[in-house]
Amino acid sequence: MFTILFVAFLIADNLLRLVLALKHIIHIRAHRTQVPDEFAHHISLRSHQRAADYTIERTKVAIVERLVDSIFLLVLTLFGGLQALDLFWGRMIDHELLRQLLLIGSVFALSALLALPFRLWRIFSIDERFGFNKITPHLFISDSLKVLVLSLALGGPLLAAVLWVMDHAPTLWPFWAWLIWVGFSLFIMWLFPHVIAPLFNRFEPLQQASLQERIEALAKRCQFALDGLFVMDGSKRSAHANAYFTGIGKNKRIVFFDTLLNRLDEEEVEAVLAHELGHFKHNHVLRRLILNMVAALGFLLLLGWLSQQVWFYTDLGVIPQLGRPNNGLALILFFLVMPVFTFWLGPLFSLMSRKDEYQADQFAAEQSSATALISALVKLYDDNAATLTPDPAHSAFYDSHPPALLRIEHLKQYVDQNPAT
Ligand SMILES: [Zn+2]
C-alpha cells in the first residue's frame, strides 16, 4: 500500500517539476526578444537575452539532475540498493553503531558522487560560458576536500549521537535527538563565522570610512547591535554579488562580497543592508529558526513512529535485520523518502518567504531609500543574469523572492515618501 503511495507521489512530483520547468523555459523564450518596459532604460537587450539563456541552461540541468536523482531513489529503495548495502555492512562490521554509521555514510557518499557531474556541468560549463565562473580546478578540488573533512568532522559525531540515543532510549529518543539537533544547530551558527567561513574565504574589515559611517548610522537608526563589517573575497569563486549577516545575539556581523562593493555605490549598499536589517526587525530570522526547530521535532516524532512499523521498511524494498538495531536504516530511509512528500509544501514556504521580502523591502524604503534599493536590484539582476521574466507558476512554486517586476513595482510606491534621503 505504502509502495503505491510512494510511487504515485514520486511520479506526480516529477511530472509537476517537469511541467513547471518546461513552462518556465517557454515563458522565458517568449519574452526573450524584448526587455520589459520598466527595465528598458537600465538593462540592454543583450543583457536581457544573456539572463534568459543563462536561466534556460540552468533549468535544463535541473531537469536532468532531477530525473537521475529519482532513478537513484528507486534503485536504493524498491530495487533493493539499500537492502544490499545494509546486508553488506552487516556482514563486514559487528559494531552496531559503526555499522549503521557506515550505511548512512555510504548512501551520502553515493549521492555526492552522483551530484558531482552536475556541479561540474554548472560551474565549468554553464557559468564558465556566461563569464561567471572564477573558480580554478585546483580551488574546486581543495574546496571539495574541505567540505568532505567538515562533513565527516561535524556530521559524523552528530549522526553517532543521534543513533546512540535511538539505540538506547527506544521510546523517548525523538526528544533527545531533538535536543542534540538544537544544540548542534546553535553550535554551527556560532562556529560558522569564526571557523568554517574563514576556511574558504579571506575576511577583512571594511576599509572605506565613508561607507562604514553610513552603515553604522543605519544600524543605529534601526537600533541594531553590530559587531563588525567585513569584506569577503567572493570574487575568487564567482562573479555573482551578495551580502549576508552571520552570528547570533549581540555578535552579528555583516559580510559583503567584494563583488557587491565593486558594483554598487554607497547609497545602494546601504539600501541593500537596510533590507537585510528589515528581516531582523520583523523577526523573520527568529521565526524561521523557531519554525525549523518545531518542524524538526515533528519529523523526529514521525520517524519515531515510522521506525516501529514493519511496512515502512518492507514497502520501501528493505527487510530489517532481525535481532539488530535498524535505526540507521530507518533514518536514511526517512531522509530519502520524505522529500517526495514534503515537496508539495514548497509553494507555501515560498509564499511566506515572498511576503517577508516585501516587508523587508518596505523597511528598507522607510529606513534608507526606495530609489537606491531599486537601482541596486536592477544592477544585481543584471549582473547575476537573473531572468526578469520568470514563468508565474514556476515562480509561485519555487521562488523565495518576488519576481523583479513585482518587487520593483512594490518599491516604487515608497519612492516619493522617503524620510531618509
Ligand atoms: Zn530578503
CSV table of C-alpha atoms and ligand atoms in Angstrom, one decimal:
chain,number,residue,atom,x,y,z
A,1,MET,CA,0.0,0.0,0.0
A,2,PHE,CA,2.7,2.5,1.0
A,3,THR,CA,4.7,1.4,-2.1
A,4,ILE,CA,1.9,2.6,-4.3
A,5,LEU,CA,1.6,5.9,-2.4
A,6,PHE,CA,5.3,6.5,-2.6
A,7,VAL,CA,5.5,5.7,-6.4
A,8,ALA,CA,2.4,7.8,-7.0
A,9,PHE,CA,3.9,10.8,-5.2
A,10,LEU,CA,7.3,10.3,-6.9
A,11,ILE,CA,5.7,10.3,-10.3
A,12,ALA,CA,3.4,13.2,-9.6
A,13,ASP,CA,6.3,15.2,-8.1
A,14,ASN,CA,8.4,14.5,-11.2
A,15,LEU,CA,5.6,15.4,-13.6
A,16,LEU,CA,4.9,18.7,-11.9
A,17,ARG,CA,8.6,19.6,-11.8
A,18,LEU,CA,8.9,18.8,-15.5
A,19,VAL,CA,5.8,20.8,-16.4
A,20,LEU,CA,6.9,23.8,-14.3
A,21,ALA,CA,10.4,23.7,-15.8
A,22,LEU,CA,9.1,23.5,-19.4
A,23,LYS,CA,6.6,26.3,-18.8
A,24,HIS,CA,9.5,28.3,-17.4
A,25,ILE,CA,11.6,27.8,-20.5
A,26,ILE,CA,8.8,28.5,-22.9
A,27,HIS,CA,7.8,31.7,-21.0
A,28,ILE,CA,11.4,33.0,-20.9
A,29,ARG,CA,11.9,32.2,-24.6
A,30,ALA,CA,8.6,34.1,-25.4
A,31,HIS,CA,9.9,37.2,-23.6
A,32,ARG,CA,13.4,37.0,-24.9
A,33,THR,CA,13.1,39.4,-27.7
A,34,GLN,CA,12.2,42.5,-25.6
A,35,VAL,CA,13.3,44.0,-22.3
A,36,PRO,CA,10.3,44.6,-20.1
A,37,ASP,CA,9.4,48.3,-20.3
A,38,GLU,CA,10.2,49.1,-16.7
A,39,PHE,CA,13.8,48.0,-17.3
A,40,ALA,CA,14.2,49.3,-20.8
A,41,HIS,CA,16.4,52.2,-19.8
A,42,HIS,CA,18.6,50.2,-17.4
A,43,ILE,CA,19.2,46.8,-19.0
A,44,SER,CA,20.3,46.3,-22.5
A,45,LEU,CA,18.7,43.8,-24.8
A,46,ARG,CA,21.9,41.8,-24.9
A,47,SER,CA,22.0,41.6,-21.1
A,48,HIS,CA,18.3,40.6,-21.0
A,49,GLN,CA,18.9,37.8,-23.5
A,50,ARG,CA,22.0,36.6,-21.7
A,51,ALA,CA,19.9,36.3,-18.5
A,52,ALA,CA,17.2,34.4,-20.4
A,53,ASP,CA,19.8,32.0,-21.9
A,54,TYR,CA,21.5,31.5,-18.6
A,55,THR,CA,18.3,30.7,-16.8
A,56,ILE,CA,17.2,28.3,-19.5
A,57,GLU,CA,20.5,26.4,-19.4
A,58,ARG,CA,20.4,26.0,-15.7
A,59,THR,CA,16.7,24.9,-15.8
A,60,LYS,CA,17.7,22.2,-18.3
A,61,VAL,CA,20.4,20.9,-16.0
A,62,ALA,CA,17.9,20.8,-13.2
A,63,ILE,CA,15.5,18.7,-15.3
A,64,VAL,CA,18.2,16.1,-16.0
A,65,GLU,CA,19.5,16.1,-12.4
A,66,ARG,CA,16.1,15.5,-11.0
A,67,LEU,CA,15.5,12.6,-13.3
A,68,VAL,CA,18.8,11.0,-12.3
A,69,ASP,CA,18.0,11.6,-8.6
A,70,SER,CA,14.6,9.9,-8.9
A,71,ILE,CA,16.1,6.8,-10.6
A,72,PHE,CA,18.8,6.7,-7.9
A,73,LEU,CA,16.0,6.9,-5.2
A,74,LEU,CA,14.2,4.0,-6.9
A,75,VAL,CA,17.4,1.9,-7.2
A,76,LEU,CA,18.1,2.4,-3.5
A,77,THR,CA,14.5,1.6,-2.3
A,78,LEU,CA,12.3,-0.6,-4.5
A,79,PHE,CA,15.1,-2.1,-6.5
A,80,GLY,CA,17.0,-3.2,-3.4
A,81,GLY,CA,20.1,-1.0,-3.3
A,82,LEU,CA,19.7,0.0,0.4
A,83,GLN,CA,18.9,-3.6,1.3
A,84,ALA,CA,22.2,-4.8,-0.4
A,85,LEU,CA,24.2,-2.0,1.4
A,86,ASP,CA,22.7,-2.9,4.7
A,87,LEU,CA,23.5,-6.6,4.2
A,88,PHE,CA,27.0,-5.8,3.1
A,89,TRP,CA,27.8,-3.7,6.2
A,90,GLY,CA,26.0,-6.2,8.3
A,91,ARG,CA,28.5,-8.9,7.1
A,92,MET,CA,31.5,-6.7,7.4
A,93,ILE,CA,31.0,-4.9,10.7
A,94,ASP,CA,30.0,-6.3,14.1
A,95,HIS,CA,30.0,-3.0,16.0
A,96,GLU,CA,26.3,-1.9,15.7
A,97,LEU,CA,26.8,1.9,15.8
A,98,LEU,CA,29.7,1.8,13.4
A,99,ARG,CA,27.7,-0.4,11.0
A,100,GLN,CA,24.8,2.0,11.0
A,101,LEU,CA,27.1,5.0,10.5
A,102,LEU,CA,28.7,3.3,7.5
A,103,LEU,CA,25.4,2.5,6.0
A,104,ILE,CA,24.3,6.1,6.2
A,105,GLY,CA,27.7,7.4,5.2
A,106,SER,CA,27.8,5.2,2.1
A,107,VAL,CA,24.4,6.5,0.9
A,108,PHE,CA,25.6,10.1,1.4
A,109,ALA,CA,28.8,9.3,-0.4
A,110,LEU,CA,26.9,7.8,-3.4
A,111,SER,CA,24.6,10.8,-3.6
A,112,ALA,CA,27.5,13.2,-3.5
A,113,LEU,CA,29.2,11.3,-6.3
A,114,LEU,CA,26.0,11.4,-8.3
A,115,ALA,CA,25.7,15.2,-7.8
A,116,LEU,CA,29.3,15.8,-8.8
A,117,PRO,CA,28.9,15.7,-12.6
A,118,PHE,CA,26.1,18.2,-12.3
A,119,ARG,CA,28.1,20.6,-10.2
A,120,LEU,CA,30.9,20.3,-12.7
A,121,TRP,CA,28.5,21.0,-15.5
A,122,ARG,CA,27.0,24.0,-13.8
A,123,ILE,CA,30.3,25.6,-12.8
A,124,PHE,CA,32.7,24.7,-15.6
A,125,SER,CA,30.4,24.6,-18.5
A,126,ILE,CA,27.5,27.0,-17.9
A,127,ASP,CA,28.9,29.5,-15.5
A,128,GLU,CA,32.2,29.4,-17.5
A,129,ARG,CA,30.4,30.2,-20.8
A,130,PHE,CA,28.5,33.1,-19.3
A,131,GLY,CA,31.6,34.5,-17.6
A,132,PHE,CA,30.5,33.9,-14.0
A,133,ASN,CA,33.0,31.2,-13.1
A,134,LYS,CA,36.2,32.3,-11.4
A,135,ILE,CA,37.0,29.1,-9.7
A,136,THR,CA,40.0,27.1,-10.8
A,137,PRO,CA,40.0,23.3,-10.9
A,138,HIS,CA,42.6,23.4,-8.2
A,139,LEU,CA,40.4,25.5,-5.9
A,140,PHE,CA,37.4,23.3,-6.8
A,141,ILE,CA,39.3,20.2,-5.6
A,142,SER,CA,40.5,21.9,-2.4
A,143,ASP,CA,37.0,23.2,-1.6
A,144,SER,CA,35.5,19.7,-2.1
A,145,LEU,CA,38.1,18.2,0.2
A,146,LYS,CA,37.4,20.8,2.9
A,147,VAL,CA,33.7,20.1,2.6
A,148,LEU,CA,34.3,16.4,2.9
A,149,VAL,CA,36.5,16.8,6.0
A,150,LEU,CA,34.0,19.2,7.6
A,151,SER,CA,31.1,16.9,6.9
A,152,LEU,CA,32.9,14.0,8.5
A,153,ALA,CA,34.1,16.0,11.5
A,154,LEU,CA,30.8,17.7,12.2
A,155,GLY,CA,28.2,15.3,10.7
A,156,GLY,CA,29.8,12.1,11.9
A,157,PRO,CA,29.6,12.9,15.7
A,158,LEU,CA,26.0,14.4,15.2
A,159,LEU,CA,24.9,11.2,13.5
A,160,ALA,CA,26.6,9.0,16.0
A,161,ALA,CA,25.0,10.8,18.9
A,162,VAL,CA,21.5,10.6,17.3
A,163,LEU,CA,21.9,6.9,16.5
A,164,TRP,CA,23.2,6.2,20.0
A,165,VAL,CA,20.0,7.7,21.6
A,166,MET,CA,17.9,5.9,19.1
A,167,ASP,CA,19.5,2.6,20.1
A,168,HIS,CA,19.5,3.3,23.9
A,169,ALA,CA,16.2,5.2,24.5
A,170,PRO,CA,13.6,3.3,22.5
A,171,THR,CA,10.6,5.4,23.4
A,172,LEU,CA,11.9,8.9,24.3
A,173,TRP,CA,14.7,9.2,21.7
A,174,PRO,CA,12.9,11.7,19.5
A,175,PHE,CA,13.1,14.3,22.3
A,176,TRP,CA,16.8,13.5,23.0
A,177,ALA,CA,17.6,13.6,19.3
A,178,TRP,CA,15.8,16.9,19.0
A,179,LEU,CA,17.8,18.4,21.9
A,180,ILE,CA,21.0,17.2,20.2
A,181,TRP,CA,19.9,18.7,16.9
A,182,VAL,CA,19.0,22.1,18.5
A,183,GLY,CA,22.4,22.2,20.3
A,184,PHE,CA,24.2,21.3,17.1
A,185,SER,CA,22.4,24.0,15.1
A,186,LEU,CA,23.3,26.7,17.6
A,187,PHE,CA,26.9,25.4,17.7
A,188,ILE,CA,27.2,25.6,13.9
A,189,MET,CA,25.7,29.1,14.0
A,190,TRP,CA,28.4,30.2,16.4
A,191,LEU,CA,31.1,28.2,14.6
A,192,PHE,CA,30.4,29.3,11.1
A,193,PRO,CA,31.7,32.9,11.1
A,194,HIS,CA,34.7,32.1,13.4
A,195,VAL,CA,35.9,28.8,12.0
A,196,ILE,CA,34.1,27.5,8.9
A,197,ALA,CA,33.8,30.5,6.7
A,198,PRO,CA,37.5,31.5,7.1
A,199,LEU,CA,38.5,28.1,5.8
A,200,PHE,CA,37.1,29.1,2.4
A,201,ASN,CA,37.5,32.9,2.2
A,202,ARG,CA,39.6,35.7,3.5
A,203,PHE,CA,37.7,38.3,5.6
A,204,GLU,CA,39.0,41.8,6.0
A,205,PRO,CA,37.4,44.7,8.0
A,206,LEU,CA,35.7,47.1,5.7
A,207,GLN,CA,38.1,49.9,4.8
A,208,GLN,CA,36.0,52.6,3.2
A,209,ALA,CA,35.4,55.1,6.1
A,210,SER,CA,32.5,56.8,4.4
A,211,LEU,CA,30.6,53.6,3.8
A,212,GLN,CA,31.4,52.4,7.3
A,213,GLU,CA,30.0,55.6,8.8
A,214,ARG,CA,26.9,55.3,6.7
A,215,ILE,CA,26.2,51.7,7.7
A,216,GLU,CA,26.9,52.4,11.4
A,217,ALA,CA,24.4,55.3,11.2
A,218,LEU,CA,21.9,53.0,9.6
A,219,ALA,CA,22.4,50.3,12.3
A,220,LYS,CA,22.0,53.0,15.0
A,221,ARG,CA,18.8,54.3,13.4
A,222,CYS,CA,17.4,50.8,13.4
A,223,GLN,CA,18.7,50.0,16.9
A,224,PHE,CA,20.7,47.1,15.6
A,225,ALA,CA,23.7,45.9,17.6
A,226,LEU,CA,26.5,45.4,15.1
A,227,ASP,CA,29.8,43.6,15.8
A,228,GLY,CA,31.7,44.3,12.7
A,229,LEU,CA,31.7,44.9,8.9
A,230,PHE,CA,33.8,42.6,6.8
A,231,VAL,CA,34.6,42.2,3.1
A,232,MET,CA,35.0,38.7,1.7
A,233,ASP,CA,36.9,37.8,-1.4
A,234,GLY,CA,33.9,36.2,-3.1
A,235,SER,CA,35.4,37.1,-6.5
A,236,LYS,CA,37.8,34.2,-6.2
A,237,ARG,CA,34.9,31.8,-6.9
A,238,SER,CA,32.2,33.7,-8.7
A,239,ALA,CA,31.2,37.0,-10.3
A,240,HIS,CA,27.8,36.8,-8.5
A,241,ALA,CA,27.4,39.5,-5.9
A,242,ASN,CA,25.9,39.2,-2.4
A,243,ALA,CA,25.9,40.3,1.2
A,244,TYR,CA,24.9,38.5,4.3
A,245,PHE,CA,24.6,38.6,8.1
A,246,THR,CA,26.1,36.0,10.4
A,247,GLY,CA,26.2,35.3,14.1
A,248,ILE,CA,23.6,35.3,16.8
A,249,GLY,CA,22.6,37.6,19.7
A,250,LYS,CA,24.8,40.6,20.1
A,251,ASN,CA,27.6,39.3,17.9
A,252,LYS,CA,26.1,39.9,14.5
A,253,ARG,CA,28.4,40.8,11.7
A,254,ILE,CA,27.8,41.9,8.1
A,255,VAL,CA,29.8,40.3,5.3
A,256,PHE,CA,30.0,42.0,1.9
A,257,PHE,CA,31.2,40.1,-1.1
A,258,ASP,CA,33.9,42.3,-2.7
A,259,THR,CA,31.9,41.9,-6.0
A,260,LEU,CA,29.0,43.7,-4.4
A,261,LEU,CA,31.1,46.6,-3.2
A,262,ASN,CA,32.7,46.9,-6.6
A,263,ARG,CA,29.4,47.1,-8.3
A,264,LEU,CA,27.1,49.2,-6.1
A,265,ASP,CA,27.5,52.8,-4.9
A,266,GLU,CA,27.4,53.6,-1.2
A,267,GLU,CA,23.7,54.6,-1.2
A,268,GLU,CA,22.8,51.3,-2.9
A,269,VAL,CA,24.9,49.2,-0.5
A,270,GLU,CA,23.1,50.9,2.4
A,271,ALA,CA,19.7,50.2,0.9
A,272,VAL,CA,20.6,46.5,0.4
A,273,LEU,CA,21.7,46.3,4.0
A,274,ALA,CA,18.6,48.1,5.2
A,275,HIS,CA,16.6,45.3,3.5
A,276,GLU,CA,18.6,42.7,5.4
A,277,LEU,CA,18.0,44.6,8.7
A,278,GLY,CA,14.3,44.5,7.8
A,279,HIS,CA,14.4,40.8,8.1
A,280,PHE,CA,15.8,41.0,11.6
A,281,LYS,CA,13.5,43.8,12.7
A,282,HIS,CA,10.4,42.0,11.6
A,283,ASN,CA,11.7,38.8,13.3
A,284,HIS,CA,11.8,36.8,10.1
A,285,VAL,CA,15.1,35.3,11.1
A,286,LEU,CA,14.0,34.3,14.5
A,287,ARG,CA,10.6,33.0,13.2
A,288,ARG,CA,12.4,30.9,10.6
A,289,LEU,CA,14.7,29.4,13.2
A,290,ILE,CA,11.8,28.5,15.5
A,291,LEU,CA,9.8,27.1,12.6
A,292,ASN,CA,12.7,24.9,11.7
A,293,MET,CA,13.0,23.6,15.3
A,294,VAL,CA,9.3,22.9,15.6
A,295,ALA,CA,9.4,21.1,12.2
A,296,ALA,CA,12.4,19.1,13.2
A,297,LEU,CA,10.6,17.9,16.3
A,298,GLY,CA,7.6,16.9,14.2
A,299,PHE,CA,9.7,15.0,11.8
A,300,LEU,CA,11.6,13.2,14.6
A,301,LEU,CA,8.3,12.1,16.2
A,302,LEU,CA,7.0,10.9,12.8
A,303,LEU,CA,10.3,9.0,12.3
A,304,GLY,CA,9.9,7.6,15.8
A,305,TRP,CA,6.5,6.1,14.8
A,306,LEU,CA,7.5,5.0,11.3
A,307,SER,CA,10.6,3.2,12.5
A,308,GLN,CA,8.3,0.9,14.5
A,309,GLN,CA,6.2,0.0,11.5
A,310,VAL,CA,7.3,-3.1,9.6
A,311,TRP,CA,5.6,-1.8,6.4
A,312,PHE,CA,7.8,1.3,6.4
A,313,TYR,CA,10.7,-0.9,5.6
A,314,THR,CA,9.2,-3.7,3.6
A,315,ASP,CA,7.1,-1.4,1.4
A,316,LEU,CA,10.2,0.5,0.5
A,317,GLY,CA,12.2,-2.5,-0.5
A,318,VAL,CA,14.2,-3.2,2.7
A,319,ILE,CA,13.9,-6.1,5.2
A,320,PRO,CA,15.1,-5.0,8.7
A,321,GLN,CA,17.8,-7.2,10.2
A,322,LEU,CA,16.5,-9.5,12.9
A,323,GLY,CA,17.9,-9.0,16.4
A,324,ARG,CA,20.0,-6.0,15.4
A,325,PRO,CA,19.2,-2.3,15.7
A,326,ASN,CA,17.7,-0.9,12.4
A,327,ASN,CA,17.7,2.8,13.4
A,328,GLY,CA,20.3,3.8,10.9
A,329,LEU,CA,18.2,2.1,8.2
A,330,ALA,CA,15.0,3.9,9.4
A,331,LEU,CA,16.9,7.2,9.5
A,332,ILE,CA,18.3,7.0,6.0
A,333,LEU,CA,15.1,5.7,4.5
A,334,PHE,CA,13.3,8.6,6.1
A,335,PHE,CA,15.8,11.1,4.7
A,336,LEU,CA,15.5,9.6,1.2
A,337,VAL,CA,11.7,9.3,1.0
A,338,MET,CA,10.4,12.3,2.9
A,339,PRO,CA,11.3,15.0,0.3
A,340,VAL,CA,8.9,13.2,-2.2
A,341,PHE,CA,6.1,14.2,0.2
A,342,THR,CA,7.3,17.5,1.6
A,343,PHE,CA,7.9,18.8,-2.0
A,344,TRP,CA,4.2,19.8,-2.0
A,345,LEU,CA,4.7,22.1,0.9
A,346,GLY,CA,7.2,24.1,-1.2
A,347,PRO,CA,4.8,26.8,-2.5
A,348,LEU,CA,3.6,27.5,1.0
A,349,PHE,CA,7.1,28.3,2.2
A,350,SER,CA,7.9,30.2,-1.0
A,351,LEU,CA,4.7,32.3,-0.4
A,352,MET,CA,5.7,33.0,3.2
A,353,SER,CA,9.2,34.0,2.1
A,354,ARG,CA,8.0,36.3,-0.6
A,355,LYS,CA,5.7,38.1,1.9
A,356,ASP,CA,8.8,38.6,4.2
A,357,GLU,CA,10.7,40.0,1.2
A,358,TYR,CA,8.1,42.7,0.6
A,359,GLN,CA,8.1,43.5,4.3
A,360,ALA,CA,11.9,43.9,4.3
A,361,ASP,CA,11.8,46.0,1.2
A,362,GLN,CA,9.3,48.3,2.8
A,363,PHE,CA,11.6,48.5,5.9
A,364,ALA,CA,14.5,49.4,3.6
A,365,ALA,CA,12.4,52.1,1.8
A,366,GLU,CA,11.4,53.6,5.1
A,367,GLN,CA,14.9,53.5,6.8
A,368,SER,CA,17.0,54.0,3.8
A,369,SER,CA,15.9,54.7,0.2
A,370,ALA,CA,13.5,53.0,-2.1
A,371,THR,CA,15.2,54.6,-5.1
A,372,ALA,CA,18.6,53.3,-4.1
A,373,LEU,CA,17.2,49.8,-3.5
A,374,ILE,CA,15.5,49.8,-6.9
A,375,SER,CA,18.7,50.8,-8.7
A,376,ALA,CA,20.7,48.2,-6.6
A,377,LEU,CA,18.3,45.5,-7.5
A,378,VAL,CA,18.4,46.4,-11.2
A,379,LYS,CA,22.2,46.2,-11.2
A,380,LEU,CA,22.1,42.9,-9.3
A,381,TYR,CA,19.6,41.3,-11.6
A,382,ASP,CA,21.6,42.4,-14.5
A,383,ASP,CA,25.0,41.1,-13.0
A,384,ASN,CA,23.6,37.8,-11.8
A,385,ALA,CA,21.8,37.3,-15.1
A,386,ALA,CA,18.6,36.5,-13.1
A,387,THR,CA,15.7,36.5,-15.5
A,388,LEU,CA,13.3,39.4,-15.3
A,389,THR,CA,10.5,37.3,-16.9
A,390,PRO,CA,10.1,34.0,-14.9
A,391,ASP,CA,7.1,31.9,-15.6
A,392,PRO,CA,4.4,32.9,-13.0
A,393,ALA,CA,3.6,29.3,-12.0
A,394,HIS,CA,7.3,28.4,-11.7
A,395,SER,CA,7.9,31.5,-9.6
A,396,ALA,CA,4.9,30.9,-7.3
A,397,PHE,CA,6.1,27.3,-6.7
A,398,TYR,CA,9.8,27.8,-6.1
A,399,ASP,CA,10.9,31.5,-5.7
A,400,SER,CA,11.8,32.7,-2.3
A,401,HIS,CA,11.9,36.3,-3.7
A,402,PRO,CA,9.2,38.0,-5.7
A,403,PRO,CA,9.8,38.4,-9.4
A,404,ALA,CA,11.8,41.5,-10.3
A,405,LEU,CA,8.9,43.4,-11.9
A,406,LEU,CA,6.5,42.9,-8.9
A,407,ARG,CA,9.2,43.7,-6.4
A,408,ILE,CA,10.2,47.0,-8.1
A,409,GLU,CA,6.5,47.9,-8.7
A,410,HIS,CA,6.0,47.5,-4.9
A,411,LEU,CA,9.1,49.6,-4.1
A,412,LYS,CA,8.0,52.4,-6.4
A,413,GLN,CA,5.1,53.3,-4.2
A,414,TYR,CA,7.6,54.4,-1.5
A,415,VAL,CA,9.8,56.5,-3.8
A,416,ASP,CA,8.0,59.8,-3.1
A,417,GLN,CA,7.6,59.4,0.6
A,418,ASN,CA,11.2,59.0,1.7
A,419,PRO,CA,12.2,60.3,5.1
A,420,ALA,CA,15.9,59.4,5.0
A,421,THR,CA,17.0,60.8,1.6
B,1,ZN,ZN,15.4,39.5,1.7
